[in-house]
Short mmCIF file of C-alpha atoms in Angstrom, two decimals:
data_model
loop_
_atom_site.label_atom_id
_atom_site.label_comp_id
_atom_site.label_asym_id
_atom_site.label_seq_id
_atom_site.Cartn_x
_atom_site.Cartn_y
_atom_site.Cartn_z
CA UNK A 244 0.00 0.00 0.00
CA UNK A 245 1.17 3.54 -0.84
CA UNK A 246 2.59 5.37 2.21
CA UNK A 247 0.08 8.22 2.00
CA UNK A 248 -2.88 5.84 2.04
CA UNK A 249 -1.21 3.73 4.73
CA UNK A 250 -0.95 6.78 7.02
CA UNK A 251 -4.54 7.75 6.24
CA UNK A 252 -5.77 4.22 7.03
CA UNK A 253 -3.82 4.11 10.30
CA UNK A 254 -5.12 7.52 11.42
CA UNK A 255 -8.68 6.52 10.57
CA UNK A 256 -8.52 3.52 12.90
CA UNK A 257 -6.21 4.90 15.61
CA UNK A 258 -7.31 8.55 15.80
CA UNK A 259 -10.67 8.64 14.05
CA UNK A 260 -9.37 11.21 11.55
CA UNK A 261 -8.19 11.23 7.95
CA UNK A 262 -4.82 12.61 8.94
CA UNK A 263 -2.52 12.87 11.92
CA UNK A 264 -3.08 15.11 14.94
CA UNK A 265 -0.59 17.54 16.51
CA UNK A 266 2.02 15.62 18.45
CA UNK A 267 1.36 12.37 16.59
CA UNK A 268 3.04 12.64 13.12
CA UNK A 269 6.35 11.02 14.05
CA UNK A 270 4.95 8.11 16.03
CA UNK A 271 2.31 7.53 13.34
CA UNK A 272 5.04 7.31 10.71
CA UNK A 273 6.98 4.83 12.85
CA UNK A 274 3.96 2.61 13.36
CA UNK A 275 3.10 2.65 9.66
CA UNK A 276 6.68 1.76 8.75
CA UNK A 277 6.67 -1.11 11.25
CA UNK A 278 3.52 -2.57 9.66
CA UNK A 279 5.21 -2.83 6.28
CA UNK A 280 2.19 -0.99 4.83
CA UNK A 281 0.13 -4.20 5.14
CA UNK A 282 -3.55 -3.05 5.36
CA UNK A 283 -4.67 -5.81 7.75
CA UNK A 284 -1.83 -5.12 10.19
CA UNK A 285 -2.40 -1.34 9.96
CA UNK A 286 -6.08 -1.79 10.76
CA UNK A 287 -5.43 -4.19 13.63
CA UNK A 288 -2.81 -2.03 15.36
CA UNK A 289 -4.66 1.22 14.70
CA UNK A 290 -7.91 -0.08 16.15
CA UNK A 291 -6.10 -1.55 19.14
CA UNK A 292 -4.61 1.88 19.95
CA UNK A 293 -7.90 3.76 19.52
CA UNK A 294 -8.64 5.73 22.67
CA UNK A 295 -5.49 4.53 24.44
CA UNK A 296 -3.16 6.76 26.48
CA UNK A 297 0.26 7.84 25.18
CA UNK A 298 1.94 5.36 27.55
CA UNK A 299 0.14 2.44 25.88
CA UNK A 300 1.15 3.72 22.43
CA UNK A 301 4.78 3.73 23.56
CA UNK A 302 4.45 0.22 24.98
CA UNK A 303 3.06 -1.15 21.71
CA UNK A 304 5.74 0.68 19.72
CA UNK A 305 8.36 -1.05 21.85
CA UNK A 306 6.90 -4.43 20.99
CA UNK A 307 6.95 -3.95 17.24
CA UNK A 308 9.94 -1.62 16.75
CA UNK A 309 12.62 -4.35 16.65
CA UNK A 310 10.79 -6.04 13.76
CA UNK A 311 10.91 -3.37 11.10
CA UNK A 312 11.98 -5.75 8.35
CA UNK A 313 9.10 -6.30 5.95
CA UNK A 314 8.30 -10.01 6.14
CA UNK A 315 5.33 -12.31 6.58
CA UNK A 316 6.82 -13.58 9.83
CA UNK A 317 6.96 -10.03 11.17
CA UNK A 318 3.29 -9.51 10.34
CA UNK A 319 2.38 -12.61 12.31
CA UNK A 320 4.42 -11.39 15.27
CA UNK A 321 2.63 -8.04 15.23
CA UNK A 322 -0.76 -9.74 15.08
CA UNK A 323 0.34 -12.01 17.91
CA UNK A 324 1.13 -8.94 20.03
CA UNK A 325 -2.30 -7.49 19.27
CA UNK A 326 -3.89 -10.77 20.29
CA UNK A 327 -1.81 -10.74 23.47
CA UNK A 328 -3.33 -7.37 24.41
CA UNK A 329 -6.75 -9.00 24.85
CA UNK A 330 -7.76 -10.29 28.26
CA UNK A 331 -8.64 -13.97 28.72
CA UNK A 332 -12.39 -13.66 28.16
CA UNK A 333 -11.80 -11.76 24.93
CA UNK A 334 -9.32 -14.39 23.78
CA UNK A 335 -11.87 -17.13 24.44
CA UNK A 336 -14.45 -15.24 22.40
CA UNK A 337 -11.96 -14.77 19.56
CA UNK A 338 -11.24 -18.50 19.29
CA UNK A 339 -14.90 -19.41 19.63
CA UNK A 340 -15.68 -17.14 16.69
CA UNK A 341 -12.76 -18.44 14.64
CA UNK A 342 -13.77 -22.06 15.18
CA UNK A 343 -17.55 -22.12 15.02
CA UNK A 344 -19.13 -18.64 14.91
CA UNK A 345 -17.40 -17.08 11.89
CA UNK A 346 -20.15 -16.13 9.43
CA UNK A 347 -22.89 -16.34 12.09
CA UNK A 348 -25.29 -13.54 12.98
CA UNK A 349 -23.67 -11.76 15.94
CA UNK A 350 -27.07 -11.25 17.55
CA UNK A 351 -27.36 -15.04 17.84
CA UNK A 352 -23.75 -15.95 18.57
CA UNK A 353 -23.47 -13.38 21.35
CA UNK A 354 -25.63 -15.52 23.64
CA UNK A 355 -22.78 -18.02 23.72
CA UNK A 356 -20.82 -15.81 26.10
CA UNK A 357 -22.11 -14.69 29.51
CA UNK A 358 -20.21 -11.40 29.02
CA UNK A 359 -21.91 -10.79 25.67
CA UNK A 360 -21.50 -7.00 26.00
CA UNK A 361 -17.82 -7.52 25.11
CA UNK A 362 -18.99 -8.40 21.62
CA UNK A 363 -21.84 -5.92 21.44
CA UNK A 364 -19.52 -2.98 22.05
CA UNK A 365 -16.91 -4.24 19.60
CA UNK A 366 -14.19 -4.71 22.22
CA UNK A 367 -12.69 -7.44 20.02
CA UNK A 368 -12.24 -5.11 17.07
CA UNK A 369 -10.37 -5.26 14.82
CA UNK A 370 -9.56 -8.98 15.15
CA UNK A 371 -13.28 -9.60 14.73
CA UNK A 372 -15.64 -7.49 12.63
CA UNK A 373 -19.41 -7.20 12.66
CA UNK A 374 -20.68 -6.32 9.20
CA UNK A 375 -23.68 -4.21 8.27
CA UNK A 376 -25.63 -7.48 8.05
CA UNK A 377 -24.66 -8.17 11.70
CA UNK A 378 -22.58 -11.19 10.65
CA UNK A 379 -19.34 -11.97 12.52
CA UNK A 380 -16.30 -12.13 10.29
CA UNK A 381 -12.64 -12.90 10.89
CA UNK A 382 -10.01 -12.23 8.25
CA UNK A 383 -8.91 -15.50 6.68
CA UNK A 384 -5.32 -14.87 7.78
CA UNK A 385 -6.33 -14.43 11.41
CA UNK A 386 -7.99 -17.84 11.43
CA UNK A 387 -4.50 -19.34 11.19
CA UNK A 388 -3.17 -17.57 14.28
CA UNK A 389 -3.37 -20.86 16.18
CA UNK A 390 -0.27 -21.97 14.26
CA UNK A 391 1.63 -19.32 16.19
CA UNK A 392 -0.23 -19.15 19.51
CA UNK A 393 -0.67 -22.10 21.86
CA UNK A 394 -1.34 -24.47 19.01
CA UNK A 395 -1.16 -27.60 21.18
CA UNK A 396 -3.55 -26.18 23.78
CA UNK A 397 -6.03 -24.99 21.15
CA UNK A 398 -6.04 -28.42 19.49
CA UNK A 399 -7.17 -29.94 22.79
CA UNK A 400 -9.85 -27.32 23.41
CA UNK A 401 -11.42 -27.35 19.92
CA UNK A 402 -11.86 -30.63 18.06
CA UNK A 403 -13.26 -31.30 14.61
CA UNK A 404 -13.85 -34.81 13.27
CA UNK A 405 -14.87 -36.19 9.90
CA UNK A 406 -14.23 -39.79 10.91
CA UNK A 407 -15.64 -41.71 13.89
CA UNK A 408 -12.61 -43.94 14.20
CA UNK A 409 -10.45 -40.87 14.62
CA UNK A 410 -12.80 -39.59 17.34
CA UNK A 411 -12.78 -42.89 19.23
CA UNK A 412 -8.97 -43.03 19.23
CA UNK A 413 -8.47 -39.42 20.30
CA UNK A 414 -6.99 -38.93 23.76
CA UNK A 415 -7.23 -35.94 26.09
CA UNK A 416 -10.88 -35.29 25.32
CA UNK A 417 -11.60 -34.17 28.87
CA UNK A 418 -10.43 -30.63 27.97
CA UNK A 419 -12.65 -30.29 24.91
CA UNK A 420 -14.94 -27.23 24.90
CA UNK A 421 -16.06 -27.20 21.25
CA UNK A 422 -16.76 -30.44 19.38
CA UNK A 423 -17.75 -30.57 15.71
CA UNK A 424 -18.71 -33.62 13.67
CA UNK A 425 -18.87 -33.61 9.87
CA UNK A 426 -19.49 -37.30 9.26
CA UNK A 427 -19.68 -38.52 5.67
CA UNK A 428 -21.70 -41.65 6.45
CA UNK A 429 -24.61 -43.00 4.42
CA UNK A 430 -26.72 -43.52 7.54
CA UNK A 431 -26.98 -41.12 10.49
CA UNK A 432 -24.65 -42.20 13.27
CA UNK A 433 -26.22 -42.93 16.64
CA UNK A 434 -24.30 -41.43 19.56
CA UNK A 435 -24.67 -42.75 23.09
CA UNK A 436 -24.13 -40.97 26.37
CA UNK A 437 -20.84 -42.84 26.86
CA UNK A 438 -19.41 -41.03 23.83
CA UNK A 439 -19.54 -37.72 25.71
CA UNK A 440 -19.25 -38.55 29.42
CA UNK A 441 -15.51 -37.92 29.42
CA UNK A 442 -16.06 -34.36 28.08
CA UNK A 443 -17.78 -32.36 30.83
CA UNK A 444 -16.46 -29.00 29.56
CA UNK A 445 -18.23 -28.98 26.19
CA UNK A 446 -19.82 -25.57 25.51
CA UNK A 447 -20.49 -26.00 21.77
CA UNK A 448 -21.59 -29.20 20.02
CA UNK A 449 -22.18 -29.64 16.30
CA UNK A 450 -24.03 -32.90 15.72
CA UNK A 451 -25.46 -32.55 12.21
CA UNK A 452 -27.36 -35.50 10.71
CA UNK A 453 -26.82 -37.75 13.72
CA UNK A 454 -28.99 -39.38 16.38
CA UNK A 455 -28.67 -39.77 20.14
CA UNK A 456 -29.86 -42.60 22.33
CA UNK A 457 -29.48 -43.44 26.01
CA UNK A 458 -29.68 -41.58 29.30
CA UNK A 459 -28.00 -38.17 29.02
CA UNK A 460 -28.57 -37.03 32.60
CA UNK A 461 -25.75 -34.67 33.65
CA UNK A 462 -23.77 -35.39 30.46
CA UNK A 463 -23.62 -31.78 29.20
CA UNK A 464 -23.43 -29.57 32.32
CA UNK A 465 -21.83 -26.63 30.44
CA UNK A 466 -23.35 -26.98 26.96
CA UNK A 467 -24.56 -23.56 25.74
CA UNK A 468 -24.93 -24.04 21.98
CA UNK A 469 -26.25 -27.17 20.27
CA UNK A 470 -26.23 -27.19 16.48
CA UNK A 471 -28.17 -30.24 15.33
CA UNK A 472 -29.03 -29.74 11.65
CA UNK A 473 -30.86 -32.68 10.14
CA UNK A 474 -32.12 -33.85 13.53
CA UNK A 475 -34.24 -37.01 13.01
CA UNK A 476 -37.99 -37.18 13.59
CA UNK A 477 -37.61 -39.70 16.41
CA UNK A 478 -36.00 -38.47 19.63
CA UNK A 479 -34.53 -41.47 21.46
CA UNK A 480 -32.46 -39.82 24.19
CA UNK A 481 -33.78 -39.62 27.75
CA UNK A 482 -33.05 -37.13 30.51
CA UNK A 483 -31.55 -34.76 27.94
CA UNK A 484 -31.67 -31.49 29.87
CA UNK A 485 -28.59 -29.30 29.35
CA UNK A 486 -29.46 -26.65 31.91
CA UNK A 487 -27.06 -24.05 30.48
CA UNK A 488 -28.32 -24.34 26.88
CA UNK A 489 -29.04 -20.91 25.37
CA UNK A 490 -28.87 -21.63 21.60
CA UNK A 491 -30.67 -24.58 19.99
CA UNK A 492 -30.26 -24.77 16.21
CA UNK A 493 -32.38 -27.51 14.62
CA UNK A 494 -32.34 -26.05 11.10
CA UNK A 495 -33.25 -28.32 8.17
CA UNK A 496 -34.50 -31.04 10.51
CA UNK A 497 -37.39 -33.51 10.50
CA UNK A 498 -38.91 -32.18 13.71
CA UNK A 499 -42.68 -31.74 13.99
CA UNK A 500 -44.91 -30.14 16.58
CA UNK A 501 -45.07 -33.45 18.51
CA UNK A 502 -41.34 -34.22 18.30
CA UNK A 503 -40.27 -35.99 21.49
CA UNK A 504 -37.57 -33.44 22.26
CA UNK A 505 -40.11 -30.71 23.02
CA UNK A 506 -41.38 -32.72 25.99
CA UNK A 507 -38.10 -34.17 27.25
CA UNK A 508 -35.68 -31.28 26.82
CA UNK A 509 -35.96 -28.81 29.68
CA UNK A 510 -34.81 -25.51 28.19
CA UNK A 511 -35.77 -22.79 30.64
CA UNK A 512 -32.62 -20.74 29.87
CA UNK A 513 -32.99 -21.02 26.08
CA UNK A 514 -32.57 -17.65 24.31
CA UNK A 515 -32.46 -18.70 20.63
CA UNK A 516 -34.55 -21.38 18.90
CA UNK A 517 -33.67 -21.77 15.22
CA UNK A 518 -36.01 -23.96 13.16
CA UNK A 519 -35.04 -22.66 9.71
CA UNK A 520 -36.10 -24.96 6.89
CA UNK A 521 -38.00 -27.46 9.07
CA UNK A 522 -40.50 -28.25 6.32
CA UNK A 523 -42.26 -30.99 8.30
CA UNK A 524 -43.59 -28.36 10.69
CA UNK A 525 -47.24 -27.77 9.83
CA UNK A 526 -48.05 -26.52 13.31
CA UNK A 527 -45.48 -24.79 15.47
CA UNK A 528 -44.56 -26.39 18.80
CA UNK A 529 -46.00 -24.98 22.00
CA UNK A 530 -43.63 -22.40 23.44
CA UNK A 531 -44.43 -22.65 27.14
CA UNK A 532 -41.16 -24.58 27.75
CA UNK A 533 -39.05 -21.58 26.67
CA UNK A 534 -40.06 -18.73 29.01
CA UNK A 535 -36.83 -16.78 28.43
CA UNK A 536 -36.72 -17.08 24.63
CA UNK A 537 -35.55 -13.90 22.89
CA UNK A 538 -35.15 -14.99 19.25
CA UNK A 539 -37.52 -17.38 17.47
CA UNK A 540 -36.59 -18.29 13.89
CA UNK A 541 -39.08 -20.20 11.74
CA UNK A 542 -37.73 -18.97 8.40
CA UNK A 543 -38.44 -21.20 5.36
CA UNK A 544 -40.80 -23.48 7.25
CA UNK A 545 -42.67 -23.52 3.96
CA UNK A 546 -45.54 -25.77 5.10
CA UNK A 547 -46.25 -23.99 8.39
CA UNK A 548 -49.91 -22.97 8.53
CA UNK A 549 -50.45 -22.36 12.24
CA UNK A 550 -48.46 -20.43 14.83
CA UNK A 551 -49.40 -21.62 18.30
CA UNK A 552 -51.01 -18.87 20.43
CA UNK A 553 -48.56 -19.69 23.25
CA UNK A 554 -46.10 -17.50 21.33
CA UNK A 555 -47.84 -14.65 23.15
CA UNK A 556 -46.41 -15.95 26.43
CA UNK A 557 -42.84 -15.20 25.34
CA UNK A 558 -42.61 -11.96 27.28
CA UNK A 559 -38.90 -11.51 26.53
CA UNK A 560 -39.08 -12.21 22.78
CA UNK A 561 -37.13 -9.61 20.79
CA UNK A 562 -37.26 -11.09 17.28
CA UNK A 563 -39.85 -13.23 15.50
CA UNK A 564 -38.65 -14.41 12.08
CA UNK A 565 -41.32 -15.98 9.85
CA UNK A 566 -39.69 -15.23 6.50
CA UNK A 567 -40.75 -17.44 3.59
CA UNK A 568 -43.40 -19.33 5.59
CA UNK A 569 -45.37 -19.24 2.36
CA UNK A 570 -48.47 -21.08 3.62
CA UNK A 571 -48.90 -18.94 6.74
CA UNK A 572 -51.78 -16.52 6.20
CA UNK A 573 -52.73 -15.59 9.74
CA UNK A 574 -50.88 -14.28 12.77
CA UNK A 575 -52.42 -15.05 16.17
CA UNK A 576 -53.94 -12.13 18.04
CA UNK A 577 -51.79 -13.18 20.99
CA UNK A 578 -48.82 -11.53 19.26
CA UNK A 579 -50.21 -8.35 20.74
CA UNK A 580 -48.90 -9.49 24.12
CA UNK A 581 -45.27 -9.38 22.95
CA UNK A 582 -44.41 -6.10 24.61
CA UNK A 583 -40.62 -6.57 24.23
CA UNK A 584 -40.69 -7.40 20.49
CA UNK A 585 -38.30 -5.28 18.41
CA UNK A 586 -38.30 -7.17 15.07
CA UNK A 587 -41.20 -8.74 13.20
CA UNK A 588 -40.11 -10.36 9.92
CA UNK A 589 -42.92 -11.79 7.78
CA UNK A 590 -41.40 -11.40 4.30
CA UNK A 591 -42.73 -13.85 1.72
CA UNK A 592 -45.66 -15.08 3.81
CA UNK A 593 -49.35 -15.09 2.89
CA UNK A 594 -50.24 -12.99 5.93
CA UNK A 595 -53.18 -10.68 5.27
CA UNK A 596 -53.30 -8.66 8.48
CA UNK A 597 -50.87 -7.69 11.23
CA UNK A 598 -52.24 -7.47 14.78
CA UNK A 599 -50.31 -4.41 15.93
CA UNK A 600 -52.01 -3.74 19.24
CA UNK A 601 -49.78 -4.37 22.24
CA UNK A 602 -46.20 -4.58 21.05
CA UNK A 603 -46.24 -1.13 19.45
CA UNK A 604 -44.15 0.30 22.27
CA UNK A 605 -40.87 -1.39 21.30
CA UNK A 606 -41.18 -2.53 17.66
CA UNK A 607 -38.28 -1.10 15.62
CA UNK A 608 -38.35 -3.24 12.46
CA UNK A 609 -41.40 -4.38 10.49
CA UNK A 610 -40.36 -6.23 7.35
CA UNK A 611 -43.18 -7.49 5.14
CA UNK A 612 -41.65 -7.66 1.66
CA UNK A 613 -43.46 -9.87 -0.87
CA UNK A 614 -46.57 -10.27 1.28
CA UNK A 615 -48.85 -10.19 -1.75
CA UNK A 616 -52.11 -10.25 0.20
CA UNK A 617 -51.16 -7.86 3.00
CA UNK A 618 -53.20 -4.80 3.88
CA UNK A 619 -51.46 -2.13 5.93
CA UNK A 620 -53.15 -1.29 9.23
CA UNK A 621 -53.71 2.40 9.95
CA UNK A 622 -52.05 1.89 13.32
CA UNK A 623 -48.62 1.45 11.75
CA UNK A 624 -48.05 5.15 12.30
CA UNK A 625 -48.52 4.65 16.02
CA UNK A 626 -45.46 2.42 16.32
CA UNK A 627 -43.53 4.93 18.37
CA UNK A 628 -40.09 3.35 17.88
CA UNK A 629 -40.40 2.07 14.31
CA UNK A 630 -37.13 2.70 12.44
CA UNK A 631 -37.37 0.32 9.47
CA UNK A 632 -40.48 -0.46 7.42
CA UNK A 633 -40.37 -2.63 4.30
CA UNK A 634 -43.48 -3.15 2.19
CA UNK A 635 -41.66 -4.11 -1.02
CA UNK A 636 -43.92 -5.83 -3.55
CA UNK A 637 -47.00 -5.64 -1.33
CA UNK A 638 -49.05 -4.85 -4.41
CA UNK A 639 -52.40 -4.45 -2.65
CA UNK A 640 -51.15 -1.53 -0.59
CA UNK A 641 -52.35 1.62 -2.36
CA UNK A 642 -51.74 4.30 0.24
CA UNK A 643 -49.60 5.18 3.22
CA UNK A 644 -51.53 6.45 6.25
CA UNK A 645 -50.90 10.08 7.20
CA UNK A 646 -49.92 8.90 10.68
CA UNK A 647 -46.76 7.30 9.33
CA UNK A 648 -45.17 10.72 8.96
CA UNK A 649 -46.25 12.30 12.20
CA UNK A 650 -43.86 14.70 13.91
CA UNK A 651 -41.11 13.06 15.91
CA UNK A 652 -41.25 9.80 13.96
CA UNK A 653 -37.98 7.82 14.30
CA UNK A 654 -38.41 6.18 10.86
CA UNK A 655 -35.03 5.83 9.13
CA UNK A 656 -35.68 3.40 6.26
CA UNK A 657 -38.82 3.07 4.16
CA UNK A 658 -39.25 0.68 1.22
CA UNK A 659 -42.49 0.89 -0.78
CA UNK A 660 -41.05 -0.46 -4.04
CA UNK A 661 -43.46 -2.50 -6.14
CA UNK A 662 -46.56 -1.36 -4.23
CA UNK A 663 -49.65 0.33 -5.64
CA UNK A 664 -48.80 3.61 -3.89
CA UNK A 665 -49.16 6.64 -6.18
CA UNK A 666 -48.50 9.49 -3.78
CA UNK A 667 -46.73 10.22 -0.53
CA UNK A 668 -48.48 11.97 2.37
CA UNK A 669 -48.27 15.77 2.40
CA UNK A 670 -46.74 15.50 5.85
CA UNK A 671 -43.86 13.37 4.53
CA UNK A 672 -41.45 16.18 5.36
CA UNK A 673 -41.91 15.41 9.06
CA UNK A 674 -39.71 12.30 8.74
CA UNK A 675 -36.62 14.20 9.86
CA UNK A 676 -34.62 11.03 10.55
CA UNK A 677 -35.37 9.29 7.25
CA UNK A 678 -32.12 8.17 5.60
CA UNK A 679 -33.25 5.69 2.93
CA UNK A 680 -36.32 5.99 0.69
CA UNK A 681 -36.95 3.16 -1.79
CA UNK A 682 -39.90 3.38 -4.16
CA UNK A 683 -38.77 1.61 -7.34
CA UNK A 684 -41.50 0.22 -9.62
CA UNK A 685 -44.38 2.07 -8.00
CA UNK A 686 -46.86 4.64 -9.32
CA UNK A 687 -45.48 7.81 -7.75
CA UNK A 688 -46.28 10.80 -10.00
CA UNK A 689 -44.25 13.43 -8.20
CA UNK A 690 -42.22 14.10 -5.10
CA UNK A 691 -44.14 16.02 -2.43
CA UNK A 692 -42.66 19.47 -1.90
CA UNK A 693 -42.01 18.64 1.74
CA UNK A 694 -39.54 15.89 0.86
CA UNK A 695 -36.81 18.45 0.31
CA UNK A 696 -36.87 19.23 4.02
CA UNK A 697 -35.51 15.77 4.85
CA UNK A 698 -31.92 16.76 5.45
CA UNK A 699 -30.99 13.33 6.86
CA UNK A 700 -31.91 11.66 3.56
CA UNK A 701 -28.97 9.75 2.07
CA UNK A 702 -30.61 7.56 -0.58
CA UNK A 703 -33.52 8.01 -3.00
CA UNK A 704 -34.41 5.02 -5.17
CA UNK A 705 -37.12 5.78 -7.74
CA UNK A 706 -36.11 3.58 -10.67
CA UNK A 707 -38.79 2.43 -13.12
CA UNK A 708 -41.40 4.81 -11.73
CA UNK A 709 -43.00 5.33 -15.14
CA UNK A 710 -45.51 7.88 -13.84
CA UNK A 711 -42.79 10.10 -12.37
CA UNK A 712 -42.78 12.99 -14.83
CA UNK A 713 -41.60 16.58 -15.20
CA UNK A 714 -38.62 18.26 -13.64
CA UNK A 715 -37.02 17.48 -10.32
CA UNK A 716 -37.57 20.59 -8.13
CA UNK A 717 -34.64 22.77 -7.13
CA UNK A 718 -35.34 21.92 -3.51
CA UNK A 719 -33.24 18.81 -3.99
CA UNK A 720 -30.25 21.06 -3.38
CA UNK A 721 -31.23 21.14 0.31
CA UNK A 722 -30.51 17.43 0.75
CA UNK A 723 -26.95 17.99 1.88
CA UNK A 724 -26.42 14.35 2.91
CA UNK A 725 -27.74 12.73 -0.28
CA UNK A 726 -25.33 10.05 -1.57
CA UNK A 727 -27.46 8.04 -3.99
CA UNK A 728 -30.10 9.22 -6.48
CA UNK A 729 -31.59 6.56 -8.78
CA UNK A 730 -34.16 7.72 -11.35
CA UNK A 731 -33.52 5.14 -14.10
CA UNK A 732 -36.42 4.33 -16.45
CA UNK A 733 -38.56 7.23 -15.23
CA UNK A 734 -40.17 9.99 -17.30
CA UNK A 735 -38.41 12.94 -15.65
CA UNK A 736 -37.58 15.73 -18.08
CA UNK A 737 -34.98 17.80 -16.22
CA UNK A 738 -32.59 18.01 -13.29
CA UNK A 739 -32.24 21.40 -11.57
CA UNK A 740 -28.95 23.36 -11.48
CA UNK A 741 -29.05 23.10 -7.67
CA UNK A 742 -27.97 19.47 -7.95
CA UNK A 743 -24.38 20.68 -8.21
CA UNK A 744 -24.55 21.65 -4.52
CA UNK A 745 -24.94 18.00 -3.43
CA UNK A 746 -21.33 17.63 -2.33
CA UNK A 747 -21.84 14.11 -0.95
CA UNK A 748 -23.57 12.70 -4.04
CA UNK A 749 -21.69 9.58 -5.15
CA UNK A 750 -24.19 7.79 -7.39
CA UNK A 751 -26.51 9.27 -10.02
CA UNK A 752 -28.54 6.94 -12.24
CA UNK A 753 -30.58 8.49 -15.06
CA UNK A 754 -30.17 5.64 -17.54
CA UNK A 755 -33.10 5.32 -19.98
CA UNK A 756 -34.66 8.57 -18.81
CA UNK A 757 -35.71 9.28 -22.39
CA UNK A 758 -37.40 12.60 -21.64
CA UNK A 759 -34.15 13.96 -20.22
CA UNK A 760 -32.36 15.85 -22.99
CA UNK A 761 -29.62 17.69 -21.12
CA UNK A 762 -27.79 17.73 -17.84
CA UNK A 763 -26.79 20.60 -15.55
CA UNK A 764 -23.40 20.91 -13.91
CA UNK A 765 -22.95 17.92 -11.62
CA UNK A 766 -21.13 17.53 -8.28
CA UNK A 767 -17.40 16.96 -8.63
CA UNK A 768 -17.42 14.00 -6.22
CA UNK A 769 -19.69 11.85 -8.38
CA UNK A 770 -18.20 8.34 -8.58
CA UNK A 771 -20.93 6.31 -10.31
CA UNK A 772 -22.88 7.90 -13.14
CA UNK A 773 -25.31 5.95 -15.34
CA UNK A 774 -26.85 7.85 -18.25
CA UNK A 775 -28.08 7.19 -21.76
CA UNK A 776 -25.59 7.47 -24.66
CA UNK A 777 -27.23 10.61 -26.02
CA UNK A 778 -26.48 12.41 -22.77
CA UNK A 779 -22.80 11.55 -22.70
CA UNK A 780 -21.95 14.24 -25.23
CA UNK A 781 -23.85 16.87 -23.27
CA UNK A 782 -21.98 16.61 -19.99
CA UNK A 783 -18.42 17.66 -19.33
CA UNK A 784 -18.10 15.95 -15.96
CA UNK A 785 -17.56 13.25 -14.91
#
């Protein structure tokens, strides 16, 4: 990496600026030189020093200064020092993520650790990143740190087997905390309690496409996460009650509402129940056995037709995911008792009505994309904490209620693409926090004049709005934070000269806007510009 960009990257992560601060230039240059301009190492060290006192900067400089030769080995040593700066609980979390939680939704994985706030507040950064999709990710190089750090100890703590004979021969299993099986057998293997009795420290168990039989009383005293994809329809284990279990993942299994495990497994501490892709579920199980459940995932249970009313007893439920439950057309009225619910995801269902009464106090996300039969309740505007609303492709929705844009609304993202909506409420300008507006493929004829008061707006997507005609008003120049403007395949006839004042505009898409014959001066920072060939000759920049 070029030295200028290396310094800029380091300052971004270490100081939160694009350049150095007074008193820092020399030490910044020394750190950047020591990293060999390797982006990963720059980011790791910079983030580790963020908010630290000068004394800690000097200490870290002392650790890496003797290794200024640019080599792969030196990079590993620097990363090892950064790892060494973590305390023991953070180190445990790092290895857990590297071994079995990389690529997992952080909101689910975080229940694995009693001190889950360490992850929530990004203490592990930059060794671990949480993406915009909330997924945990570790750089592929960092996953090989165990070759340099306590490799022998790690190999005892985390075990992965593809062969049963190898598992049976393995010694030292009493220290195992994470055990993963990827067995390539034609028939599901049947595990007995004796297979695990010598491993009382297991916290994570991956048991895909296997069965269990026997008495499992007190076998898993510390088990917190059980991943059992492909779990069989018959549950043959007895006394299976891991009292510490907080995550149960039965995705793509044969379980039904009367599966034996629901009766035999005592799961009072369970926080996450994942039943993704359990297509044998026609009726959901009763939920009275999970009083502390916070995340219920029934995504892609494509034959589910009935959600048990006991779901209303889950007083701590934060997220209900019913995505792609295509046969589900009714939500129980008992959902109104979910006063803690923050996310309701019903995308791709056949749901016709949403019972909003009750949980309106806390609901932040209502996602109902591709609900082709859904009608929008007037009370949606009364959801006092609603930040994200998606109605994409809900073609029967013709109008947004005026209440959705009442003063003080916290709404940040609104997607009405593919709906029958032809106009926005006159009070739309009250949505002062709105950042993203998506209305592709709908019947909008014009932007309401009040929209230009939305100074938080960063994205406008109005592609293929064939009824959107005339000129874009000059008020667009007031949207000082606008980054993306997509008007492709619309009938707009002009852009105002004020568009040049949009200093943050990065993307402008006016491709196939056939009524548009000329372009005004455009912002100099434009990075992505889609326009028809006839317009290319009429614009000098970019």
